[in-house]
Amino acid sequence: MKIDPKIKEDLKDYLKKKLEEENEMVTIISPYKLEKEEMGLIYKKFPQYKDKKVKNIVKPEILGGIIIKQGTKIIDLSLKHKLQSLRKILYGNNR
Amino acid sequence: MGIIDSYIKDVEKELKSSKSRKVEEEVGEVVEVKDGVSILTGLNNVTYGEIVEFESGEKGFVIDLNEDSVGVVILGDFLKVKAGEMVKASGRQVSVPVTNEILGRIIDGLGRPIDGGDKIKTDKYYPVEKIAPGIVYRKPVSVPLQTGIKAIDALVPIGRGQRELIIGDRGTGKSTVVIDTILNQKGKDVICIYCAIGQKESNVAQVVDVFKKHKAMDYTVVVAATASDPVSLQYIAPYAATAIGEYFMDQGKDVLVVYDDLTKHAWAYRQMSLILRRPAGREAYPGDVFYLHSRLLERACRLDEKYGGGSLTALPIIETLEGDVSSYIPTNVISITDGQIYLDLDLFNNGIRPAINVGTSVSRVGSAAQAKAMKQVASKLKLDLAQYREMAAFSQFESELDEDTKKLINRGAKVTQVLKQKKHVPYDLATEVAVIWAAIKGYLDEVPVDRVEEFETSLIEDLSLRGKSLLASINKKKKIDEEDEKMLKKYVKENVEKMELESDKNHKS
C-alpha cells in the first residue's frame, strides 16, 4: 500500500513533537508516593521544574531521597546512590 | 586499633565533605551488546571520545554518534554489560595519568598498573588523542639518536624526532632492534616508552625481563595491551603511550616511543569497525585506517627551542607476510614515516644478524642526524657495500675475475661481516666507529671471513683496556682527527697481527 507523502510528513512531525514533549517532561522517582507539600519543597529547591509537566513514579528500591529525570539528564539524590558512592570510597579506586 | 581509628576518621571526613551536591548527569540505556561494543540510546549530549560509565562498573568510550543511538567501545569485560543497564556520561575524554614516577612501571592503555604495584598517583592527566604540533612549533631533525647497532647508525641513521619504520617478516629480529635501541639509551637522557600491542603476555614478560637485567627500566615505561586484552585497549594503547611521551617532551626531554607492532593495532581497529558495521574497504580495513596511523605518527616531532625543545622519536614496527611490503598496512605506514629499516628473512637465515637489508632500508632524514665521526666512516662504507652488491652476482665465477674486482668483493664480504652484531649488546659511538674504520681502511682484507667476529671481539676488548682514553675522546669530540686515527691504526694492526700469529701457531701444532 502506498502511503500519501503528506500523511507521512504529518506522522513524522507528530512523532517529533511527541518526542520533544517526552524530553521536556520531568519524572521524579521516589520510594513512596509524594505528597503535595513534599512536591512544594522540591519545587522550592528546583524552581526550573515548576512550570513543567511532572510525573511521579514510585520505586522502593532507591531506599530514600529522590531522582529527578528530564530527558537524558538526571539528578540522583537517592540514598541508594549515596550508599554506592560510599562503597566506592571505602573500597578505594585501587580495585 | 590505631588503624581502625584512622579509617573511621577518613570515612567521617569523606562523609562530611561530600555534602549532597546536586549534579546533573547525562544518562542513557544499553540497547545492544556486541563483541566489545555496545549500542546505547539516550546520552543526547555526549561528545566523540567521551568516557561513559556503565552501572556494572565497566567503562567505555564513545566512538559512533548516530541520529538516535550512540556506539560505545567497552574498555574491559563486555560480558558484564547487560542490555537495559543505565549508562552515565562522565564528561571526560579518554586520558592517562602522567607523572615522573611513571618511569619503570608497566601500565595498560588507560594508565592502570599491571605490574602488581600501586595505582599511579597524580592529578595530571593527558588526553589520549591530541592534535600533532603544527609547523610553527617544529624544527628540522638534527641530533642523532644512537641505536647502538652498527648497521643502523652507519647506514640508516635515526635522528631525535624522526619516525623510522621497522618492517620485516615474523622472526626476523624486529623487536630485538628496538629493544637494543632502548638498552643503548642508558645515560643518554632519553626517556623510552615501549608499547606492546596484541603481543603474547609471555613475550612482554620476556622484554621486561631484558630491560630489568640491563637496568633499562629506570628510564623506560612499558605500555602493554596484550593479545588477551579487549581490542579497545589494544586500539588505545599506542595513543596512550604517545600521550605519556608528550608529557616528557613538554618538559623539554627527548623521548623514544616504540610501537610493537602497528599491524596488530590495525587488526584491532578493523575488528572494532566491522562490529560497528562501518563499510569495509581493502583487506576489510575501514576507510580511515590511514588516518589511524598518520595521526598517531604525526605526533612525533622535534620542538623548536622556543616551545621547549623536546623531541619525540617514533619507531613503529610492521610485520609483513612473506616479505610482501606492498600490502595495505605496510604501504600506508611506509609512506607516513621518514624511512624504513627492512629486515630480510633470507639474510637472517644466512646468519647476518641484525638482518638489515642495506639496499632497501633508507632514512629520509639521512646524514643530517649523524655524528661527525660516523659520517667520516659511513660514506666509504656505503660505497664499499654498493660496489659489493653490484659485483656479488659475479662472485660465482671468482677465478675469472680481475684483481680489482676480487678486491672489491673481498672488501664487501668483510664489511658485511663487520655489520653483524650480537643481540642485546649495543655499542657506543666510538666502538662502532673504530670497528667500521678498521674494515673500510682495508685492515681486515687479510683476515678470513669466519674470523672477522673474533677480530672484532679482540679489538673491542683491547680498546676497552688500553684504548680507554681514545674511545672517550672520540665519544666526546664526536669526530676522528689524525691523532686518533694514528692510535686506532696501532690498535687495529696489533690485533690483526695477534690473530695471524695465533693461526700460524695452530697450523704448526
XYZ file of N, CA, C and O in Angstrom, chain B residues 151-222:
288
model
N 75.049 -1.253 12.008
C 74.473 -1.143 10.668
C 73.499 0.020 10.574
O 73.454 0.721 9.560
N 72.711 0.245 11.631
C 71.715 1.316 11.581
C 72.390 2.674 11.736
O 72.144 3.593 10.960
N 73.257 2.810 12.716
C 73.881 4.107 12.953
C 74.733 4.547 11.770
O 74.864 5.737 11.502
N 75.303 3.584 11.035
C 76.167 3.950 9.919
C 75.365 4.188 8.639
O 75.645 5.125 7.906
N 74.376 3.341 8.374
C 73.733 3.368 7.053
C 72.358 4.021 7.049
O 71.989 4.691 6.098
N 71.567 3.814 8.090
C 70.237 4.437 8.146
C 70.113 5.180 9.478
O 69.358 4.774 10.342
N 70.862 6.278 9.622
C 70.870 6.966 10.912
C 69.490 7.491 11.288
O 68.721 7.919 10.424
N 69.200 7.417 12.575
C 67.921 7.901 13.071
C 68.181 9.144 13.918
O 69.092 9.163 14.733
N 67.380 10.182 13.692
C 67.528 11.411 14.464
C 66.451 11.529 15.515
O 65.414 10.884 15.410
N 66.707 12.357 16.521
C 65.701 12.553 17.564
C 64.548 13.372 17.000
O 64.748 14.502 16.564
N 63.367 12.795 17.004
C 62.200 13.451 16.427
C 61.793 12.830 15.105
O 60.832 13.242 14.477
N 62.534 11.823 14.697
C 62.242 11.164 13.418
C 61.241 10.028 13.619
O 61.052 9.540 14.725
N 60.629 9.593 12.515
C 59.793 8.396 12.557
C 60.415 7.384 11.613
O 60.478 7.615 10.416
N 60.928 6.321 12.157
C 61.589 5.319 11.318
C 60.867 3.986 11.490
O 60.773 3.462 12.604
N 60.382 3.475 10.375
C 59.636 2.219 10.420
C 60.582 1.026 10.441
O 61.598 1.027 9.755
N 60.242 0.035 11.223
C 60.998 -1.209 11.205
C 60.062 -2.280 10.686
O 59.016 -2.545 11.268
N 60.415 -2.841 9.555
C 59.487 -3.725 8.851
C 60.184 -5.028 8.501
O 61.377 -5.049 8.229
N 59.444 -6.112 8.555
C 60.016 -7.404 8.203
C 59.071 -8.532 8.564
O 58.059 -8.315 9.237
N 59.406 -9.732 8.111
C 58.593 -10.903 8.429
C 58.677 -11.226 9.910
O 59.504 -10.675 10.619
N 57.845 -12.180 10.333
C 57.932 -12.578 11.738
C 59.247 -13.315 11.961
O 59.742 -14.006 11.066
N 59.816 -13.126 13.116
C 61.056 -13.827 13.447
C 62.288 -13.323 12.716
O 63.217 -14.072 12.487
N 62.286 -12.042 12.320
C 63.489 -11.513 11.673
C 64.242 -10.572 12.604
O 65.180 -9.914 12.192
N 63.794 -10.493 13.843
C 64.523 -9.676 14.816
C 64.099 -8.226 14.862
O 64.901 -7.361 15.185
N 62.819 -7.949 14.531
C 62.336 -6.560 14.585
C 62.354 -6.044 16.013
O 62.858 -4.961 16.288
N 61.783 -6.850 16.909
C 61.722 -6.410 18.309
C 63.122 -6.270 18.888
O 63.374 -5.359 19.674
N 64.033 -7.166 18.475
C 65.396 -7.095 19.005
C 66.040 -5.755 18.671
O 66.725 -5.163 19.500
N 65.789 -5.274 17.444
C 66.369 -3.988 17.039
C 65.908 -2.878 17.978
O 66.711 -2.088 18.486
N 64.590 -2.831 18.260
C 64.097 -1.732 19.092
C 64.497 -1.920 20.553
O 64.779 -0.943 21.252
N 64.546 -3.162 21.006
C 64.941 -3.396 22.399
C 66.386 -2.961 22.600
O 66.715 -2.277 23.566
N 67.253 -3.317 21.639
C 68.657 -2.899 21.731
C 68.764 -1.377 21.729
O 69.590 -0.798 22.424
N 67.910 -0.736 20.902
C 67.927 0.726 20.854
C 67.580 1.296 22.221
O 68.206 2.245 22.692
N 66.581 0.714 22.868
C 66.198 1.193 24.203
C 67.343 0.954 25.190
O 67.685 1.834 25.975
N 67.962 -0.228 25.115
C 69.063 -0.533 26.029
C 70.196 0.477 25.867
O 70.870 0.859 26.823
N 70.396 0.925 24.611
C 71.504 1.841 24.336
C 71.248 3.260 24.837
O 72.156 4.060 24.883
N 70.003 3.576 25.219
C 69.706 4.952 25.642
C 70.103 5.206 27.088
O 69.855 6.276 27.621
N 70.706 4.224 27.708
C 71.109 4.373 29.106
C 72.099 5.537 29.248
O 73.083 5.609 28.536
N 71.779 6.450 30.157
C 72.668 7.580 30.416
C 72.728 8.591 29.299
O 73.643 9.394 29.220
N 71.759 8.540 28.363
C 71.780 9.483 27.243
C 70.633 10.477 27.326
O 70.313 11.152 26.359
N 69.981 10.545 28.496
C 68.881 11.491 28.701
C 67.737 11.291 27.724
O 67.179 12.263 27.218
N 67.431 10.068 27.430
C 66.288 9.783 26.570
C 65.312 8.931 27.381
O 65.703 7.931 27.971
N 64.057 9.371 27.430
C 63.019 8.586 28.092
C 62.464 7.616 27.051
O 62.165 8.014 25.932
N 62.364 6.332 27.398
C 61.884 5.357 26.433
C 60.507 4.847 26.831
O 60.231 4.647 28.014
N 59.666 4.655 25.839
C 58.351 4.070 26.087
C 58.186 2.902 25.136
O 58.295 3.061 23.919
N 57.994 1.730 25.713
C 57.807 0.538 24.891
C 56.327 0.194 24.909
O 55.765 -0.088 25.963
N 55.690 0.256 23.757
C 54.260 -0.010 23.695
C 54.026 -1.344 22.995
O 54.295 -1.486 21.807
N 53.554 -2.332 23.738
C 53.281 -3.647 23.172
C 51.806 -3.725 22.819
O 50.952 -3.481 23.670
N 51.499 -4.038 21.560
C 50.111 -4.120 21.119
C 49.838 -5.522 20.605
O 50.494 -5.975 19.665
N 48.881 -6.198 21.195
C 48.443 -7.502 20.706
C 49.510 -8.574 20.764
O 49.461 -9.547 20.020
N 50.502 -8.404 21.647
C 51.542 -9.425 21.762
C 51.168 -10.457 22.815
O 50.276 -10.247 23.603
N 51.934 -11.550 22.809
C 51.724 -12.560 23.842
C 52.214 -12.030 25.179
O 53.222 -11.344 25.227
N 51.497 -12.371 26.258
C 51.909 -11.918 27.597
C 53.333 -12.389 27.883
O 54.135 -11.675 28.479
N 53.640 -13.630 27.454
C 54.961 -14.187 27.737
C 56.049 -13.356 27.072
O 57.111 -13.128 27.634
N 55.743 -12.884 25.846
C 56.696 -12.035 25.124
C 56.988 -10.760 25.884
O 58.132 -10.349 26.014
N 55.903 -10.123 26.357
C 56.059 -8.851 27.065
C 56.869 -9.082 28.339
O 57.762 -8.305 28.667
N 56.564 -10.195 29.040
C 57.296 -10.508 30.268
C 58.783 -10.671 29.973
O 59.637 -10.215 30.741
N 59.065 -11.296 28.839
C 60.460 -11.514 28.436
C 61.174 -10.182 28.181
O 62.303 -9.975 28.626
N 60.483 -9.302 27.458
C 61.066 -7.997 27.143
C 61.351 -7.230 28.435
O 62.433 -6.660 28.613
N 60.364 -7.241 29.345
C 60.538 -6.532 30.618
C 61.727 -7.110 31.376
O 62.513 -6.380 31.988
N 61.879 -8.426 31.291
C 62.987 -9.098 31.958
C 64.332 -8.613 31.400
O 65.261 -8.345 32.160
N 64.392 -8.481 30.071
C 65.627 -7.973 29.440
C 65.911 -6.558 29.928
O 67.037 -6.218 30.283
N 64.863 -5.718 29.957
C 65.029 -4.341 30.439
C 65.567 -4.338 31.862
O 66.438 -3.560 32.209
N 64.986 -5.200 32.691
C 65.376 -5.210 34.102
C 66.826 -5.664 34.237
O 67.588 -5.108 35.028
N 67.197 -6.677 33.467
C 68.554 -7.213 33.537
C 69.581 -6.161 33.164
O 70.664 -6.098 33.743
N 69.248 -5.331 32.177
C 70.193 -4.307 31.729
C 69.928 -2.969 32.406
O 70.393 -1.943 31.929
N 69.132 -2.995 33.463
C 68.811 -1.773 34.240
C 68.243 -0.684 33.334
O 68.555 0.501 33.506
N 67.425 -1.076 32.386
C 66.850 -0.093 31.464
C 65.493 0.405 31.940
O 64.953 1.353 31.388
N 64.941 -0.234 32.974
C 63.608 0.166 33.425
C 63.628 1.545 34.103
O 62.600 2.180 34.249
N 64.822 2.002 34.530
C 64.902 3.294 35.229
C 64.439 4.453 34.360
O 64.029 5.485 34.861
N 64.558 4.292 33.051
C 64.160 5.385 32.157
C 63.112 4.916 31.144
O 62.942 5.515 30.095
N 62.441 3.803 31.454
C 61.518 3.217 30.489
C 60.125 3.033 31.099
O 59.996 2.712 32.279
N 59.111 3.237 30.286
C 57.742 2.907 30.661
C 57.272 1.843 29.677
O 57.525 1.960 28.486
N 56.621 0.805 30.178
C 56.066 -0.202 29.278
C 54.552 -0.038 29.276
O 53.915 -0.078 30.327
